[in-house]
Amino acid sequence: MAAARPRPARWAGNSEGAMAAGGEERLLLTQRLKAAVHYTVGCLCQEVEEDKDVQFSKQSIAAISEITFRQCETFARDLEMFARHAKRSTINTEDVKLLARRSSSLLKYITQKSDELALNNMEQKEKKKKKSSAAKGERTPGEKEAALTENEDSNMS
């Protein structure tokens, strides 16, 4: 009689197996993310090589990739701590601005983009509000004011 094949940890019914599967999945995701960072750094280095007529060794690209990945991990932990300190579970733009505070040019850029996004969001909300009120046959506050003025003008004549 053949021995029963052990089930992989991710299928095990105990929490230890589930943790092993979670750790395994996390490791795979981390490896994929590191590979993506390495690829992106390689592409950026290639652009610099063409633009500045310099060469990057494979070791220097790997070192830049590793430093970049570690810095991003630090940023992620800091952002998480900023949100947690504010008793929030969601990271928002204020957390990102706080993270960028040491680089005035980065902070200025992030603030500018944040303001642009906020303005776009307000415009989208206004458009939706106008569409929904038009669909219901309602008038917007500006249209109501124009209608009142029109009524007053017709009453005067």
mmCIF file of C-alpha atoms in Angstrom:
data_model
loop_
_atom_site.group_PDB
_atom_site.id
_atom_site.type_symbol
_atom_site.label_atom_id
_atom_site.label_comp_id
_atom_site.label_asym_id
_atom_site.label_seq_id
_atom_site.Cartn_x
_atom_site.Cartn_y
_atom_site.Cartn_z
ATOM 1 C CA MET A 1 0.000 0.000 0.000
ATOM 2 C CA ALA A 2 1.358 3.403 -1.027
ATOM 3 C CA ALA A 3 1.836 6.115 1.592
ATOM 4 C CA ALA A 4 -0.608 8.985 1.494
ATOM 5 C CA ARG A 5 0.776 12.089 -0.196
ATOM 6 C CA PRO A 6 1.055 15.015 2.217
ATOM 7 C CA ARG A 7 -1.046 17.989 1.239
ATOM 8 C CA PRO A 8 0.696 21.287 0.506
ATOM 9 C CA ALA A 9 0.703 23.726 3.436
ATOM 10 C CA ARG A 10 -1.786 26.090 1.810
ATOM 11 C CA TRP A 11 -4.399 23.328 1.838
ATOM 12 C CA ALA A 12 -3.721 22.212 5.367
ATOM 13 C CA GLY A 13 -6.561 22.703 7.789
ATOM 14 C CA ASN A 14 -4.432 24.180 10.550
ATOM 15 C CA SER A 15 -3.420 27.784 11.032
ATOM 16 C CA GLU A 16 0.259 26.898 10.743
ATOM 17 C CA GLY A 17 -0.319 25.726 7.189
ATOM 18 C CA ALA A 18 -2.304 28.840 6.397
ATOM 19 C CA MET A 19 0.486 31.011 7.763
ATOM 20 C CA ALA A 20 3.033 29.126 5.693
ATOM 21 C CA ALA A 21 0.903 29.643 2.584
ATOM 22 C CA GLY A 22 0.496 33.336 3.413
ATOM 23 C CA GLY A 23 4.235 33.689 3.945
ATOM 24 C CA GLU A 24 4.912 31.837 0.706
ATOM 25 C CA GLU A 25 2.509 34.061 -1.220
ATOM 26 C CA ARG A 26 3.997 37.173 0.377
ATOM 27 C CA LEU A 27 7.485 36.043 -0.616
ATOM 28 C CA LEU A 28 6.378 35.467 -4.213
ATOM 29 C CA LEU A 29 4.725 38.901 -4.360
ATOM 30 C CA THR A 30 7.843 40.517 -2.901
ATOM 31 C CA GLN A 31 10.026 38.763 -5.471
ATOM 32 C CA ARG A 32 7.744 39.915 -8.305
ATOM 33 C CA LEU A 33 7.787 43.470 -6.987
ATOM 34 C CA LYS A 34 11.579 43.428 -6.656
ATOM 35 C CA ALA A 35 11.857 42.131 -10.220
ATOM 36 C CA ALA A 36 9.583 44.939 -11.447
ATOM 37 C CA VAL A 37 11.680 47.538 -9.606
ATOM 38 C CA HIS A 38 14.870 46.012 -11.023
ATOM 39 C CA TYR A 39 13.430 46.093 -14.552
ATOM 40 C CA THR A 40 12.312 49.717 -14.178
ATOM 41 C CA VAL A 41 15.679 50.793 -12.768
ATOM 42 C CA GLY A 42 17.379 48.993 -15.671
ATOM 43 C CA CYS A 43 15.197 50.877 -18.172
ATOM 44 C CA LEU A 44 15.925 54.198 -16.484
ATOM 45 C CA CYS A 45 19.647 53.477 -16.414
ATOM 46 C CA GLN A 46 19.512 52.593 -20.103
ATOM 47 C CA GLU A 47 17.881 55.961 -20.856
ATOM 48 C CA VAL A 48 20.582 57.751 -18.861
ATOM 49 C CA GLU A 49 23.271 55.756 -20.693
ATOM 50 C CA GLU A 50 21.918 56.899 -24.056
ATOM 51 C CA ASP A 51 21.382 60.481 -22.920
ATOM 52 C CA LYS A 52 24.608 61.046 -20.964
ATOM 53 C CA ASP A 53 26.915 58.608 -22.757
ATOM 54 C CA VAL A 54 27.788 56.664 -19.579
ATOM 55 C CA GLN A 55 27.678 52.970 -18.712
ATOM 56 C CA PHE A 56 26.083 51.198 -15.720
ATOM 57 C CA SER A 57 27.387 47.826 -14.623
ATOM 58 C CA LYS A 58 24.933 45.056 -13.778
ATOM 59 C CA GLN A 59 26.104 45.298 -10.161
ATOM 60 C CA SER A 60 25.375 49.031 -9.982
ATOM 61 C CA ILE A 61 21.890 48.507 -11.453
ATOM 62 C CA ALA A 62 21.273 45.755 -8.898
ATOM 63 C CA ALA A 63 22.507 48.007 -6.061
ATOM 64 C CA ILE A 64 20.299 50.921 -7.186
ATOM 65 C CA SER A 65 17.343 48.520 -7.430
ATOM 66 C CA GLU A 66 17.919 47.163 -3.932
ATOM 67 C CA ILE A 67 18.301 50.632 -2.417
ATOM 68 C CA THR A 68 15.155 51.796 -4.216
ATOM 69 C CA PHE A 69 13.160 48.804 -2.975
ATOM 70 C CA ARG A 70 14.331 49.265 0.623
ATOM 71 C CA GLN A 71 13.555 52.989 0.510
ATOM 72 C CA CYS A 72 10.045 52.243 -0.770
ATOM 73 C CA GLU A 73 9.549 49.776 2.089
ATOM 74 C CA THR A 74 10.587 52.496 4.530
ATOM 75 C CA PHE A 75 8.212 54.966 2.883
ATOM 76 C CA ALA A 76 5.357 52.466 3.108
ATOM 77 C CA ARG A 77 5.992 51.857 6.827
ATOM 78 C CA ASP A 78 6.223 55.605 7.498
ATOM 79 C CA LEU A 79 2.979 56.301 5.639
ATOM 80 C CA GLU A 80 1.266 53.545 7.593
ATOM 81 C CA MET A 81 2.523 55.004 10.872
ATOM 82 C CA PHE A 82 1.395 58.540 9.941
ATOM 83 C CA ALA A 83 -2.127 57.293 9.234
ATOM 84 C CA ARG A 84 -2.186 55.151 12.363
ATOM 85 C CA HIS A 85 -0.972 58.093 14.464
ATOM 86 C CA ALA A 86 -3.927 60.096 13.129
ATOM 87 C CA LYS A 87 -6.173 57.164 14.134
ATOM 88 C CA ARG A 88 -6.993 56.384 10.505
ATOM 89 C CA SER A 89 -6.713 53.141 8.586
ATOM 90 C CA THR A 90 -6.401 54.907 5.223
ATOM 91 C CA ILE A 91 -3.316 56.737 3.991
ATOM 92 C CA ASN A 92 -4.232 60.091 2.476
ATOM 93 C CA THR A 93 -2.471 62.926 0.659
ATOM 94 C CA GLU A 94 -1.620 64.697 3.906
ATOM 95 C CA ASP A 95 0.425 61.636 4.932
ATOM 96 C CA VAL A 96 2.247 61.695 1.596
ATOM 97 C CA LYS A 97 2.950 65.423 1.985
ATOM 98 C CA LEU A 98 4.308 64.772 5.467
ATOM 99 C CA LEU A 99 6.594 62.095 4.041
ATOM 100 C CA ALA A 100 7.841 64.462 1.324
ATOM 101 C CA ARG A 101 8.417 67.412 3.665
ATOM 102 C CA ARG A 102 12.244 67.152 3.506
ATOM 103 C CA SER A 103 12.321 67.731 -0.237
ATOM 104 C CA SER A 104 10.818 71.130 -0.988
ATOM 105 C CA SER A 105 10.599 70.465 -4.747
ATOM 106 C CA LEU A 106 8.878 67.107 -4.201
ATOM 107 C CA LEU A 107 6.520 68.603 -1.633
ATOM 108 C CA LYS A 108 5.672 71.439 -4.019
ATOM 109 C CA TYR A 109 4.998 68.948 -6.843
ATOM 110 C CA ILE A 110 2.825 66.695 -4.658
ATOM 111 C CA THR A 111 0.886 69.686 -3.324
ATOM 112 C CA GLN A 112 0.295 70.965 -6.858
ATOM 113 C CA LYS A 113 -0.925 67.559 -8.074
ATOM 114 C CA SER A 114 -3.088 67.134 -4.975
ATOM 115 C CA ASP A 115 -4.718 70.513 -5.585
ATOM 116 C CA GLU A 116 -5.316 69.622 -9.254
ATOM 117 C CA LEU A 117 -6.938 66.322 -8.259
ATOM 118 C CA ALA A 118 -9.129 68.035 -5.674
ATOM 119 C CA LEU A 119 -10.265 70.595 -8.250
ATOM 120 C CA ASN A 120 -11.007 67.858 -10.805
ATOM 121 C CA ASN A 121 -12.979 65.899 -8.196
ATOM 122 C CA MET A 122 -15.050 68.970 -7.336
ATOM 123 C CA GLU A 123 -15.757 69.589 -11.021
ATOM 124 C CA GLN A 124 -16.818 65.955 -11.491
ATOM 125 C CA LYS A 125 -19.145 66.159 -8.490
ATOM 126 C CA GLU A 126 -20.718 69.343 -9.871
ATOM 127 C CA LYS A 127 -21.261 67.680 -13.260
ATOM 128 C CA LYS A 128 -22.878 64.664 -11.615
ATOM 129 C CA LYS A 129 -25.060 66.909 -9.485
ATOM 130 C CA LYS A 130 -26.197 68.859 -12.567
ATOM 131 C CA LYS A 131 -26.912 65.649 -14.489
ATOM 132 C CA SER A 132 -28.916 64.107 -11.659
ATOM 133 C CA SER A 133 -30.936 67.273 -11.061
ATOM 134 C CA ALA A 134 -31.562 67.664 -14.811
ATOM 135 C CA ALA A 135 -32.723 64.047 -14.991
ATOM 136 C CA LYS A 136 -35.129 64.694 -12.123
ATOM 137 C CA GLY A 137 -36.377 67.860 -13.783
ATOM 138 C CA GLU A 138 -34.961 70.014 -11.001
ATOM 139 C CA ARG A 139 -33.120 73.243 -11.537
ATOM 140 C CA THR A 140 -29.658 74.030 -10.261
ATOM 141 C CA PRO A 141 -29.328 76.972 -7.833
ATOM 142 C CA GLY A 142 -28.095 79.211 -10.684
ATOM 143 C CA GLU A 143 -31.017 78.190 -12.895
ATOM 144 C CA LYS A 144 -33.480 78.802 -10.039
ATOM 145 C CA GLU A 145 -32.062 82.296 -9.526
ATOM 146 C CA ALA A 146 -32.295 83.043 -13.265
ATOM 147 C CA ALA A 147 -35.913 81.811 -13.311
ATOM 148 C CA LEU A 148 -36.796 84.029 -10.319
ATOM 149 C CA THR A 149 -35.219 87.051 -11.976
ATOM 150 C CA GLU A 150 -37.125 86.260 -15.180
ATOM 151 C CA ASN A 151 -40.389 86.008 -13.210
ATOM 152 C CA GLU A 152 -39.728 89.299 -11.453
ATOM 153 C CA ASP A 153 -39.014 90.968 -14.790
ATOM 154 C CA SER A 154 -42.262 89.663 -16.309
ATOM 155 C CA ASN A 155 -44.248 90.774 -13.233
ATOM 156 C CA MET A 156 -42.915 94.328 -13.542
ATOM 157 C CA SER A 157 -44.181 94.787 -17.102
#
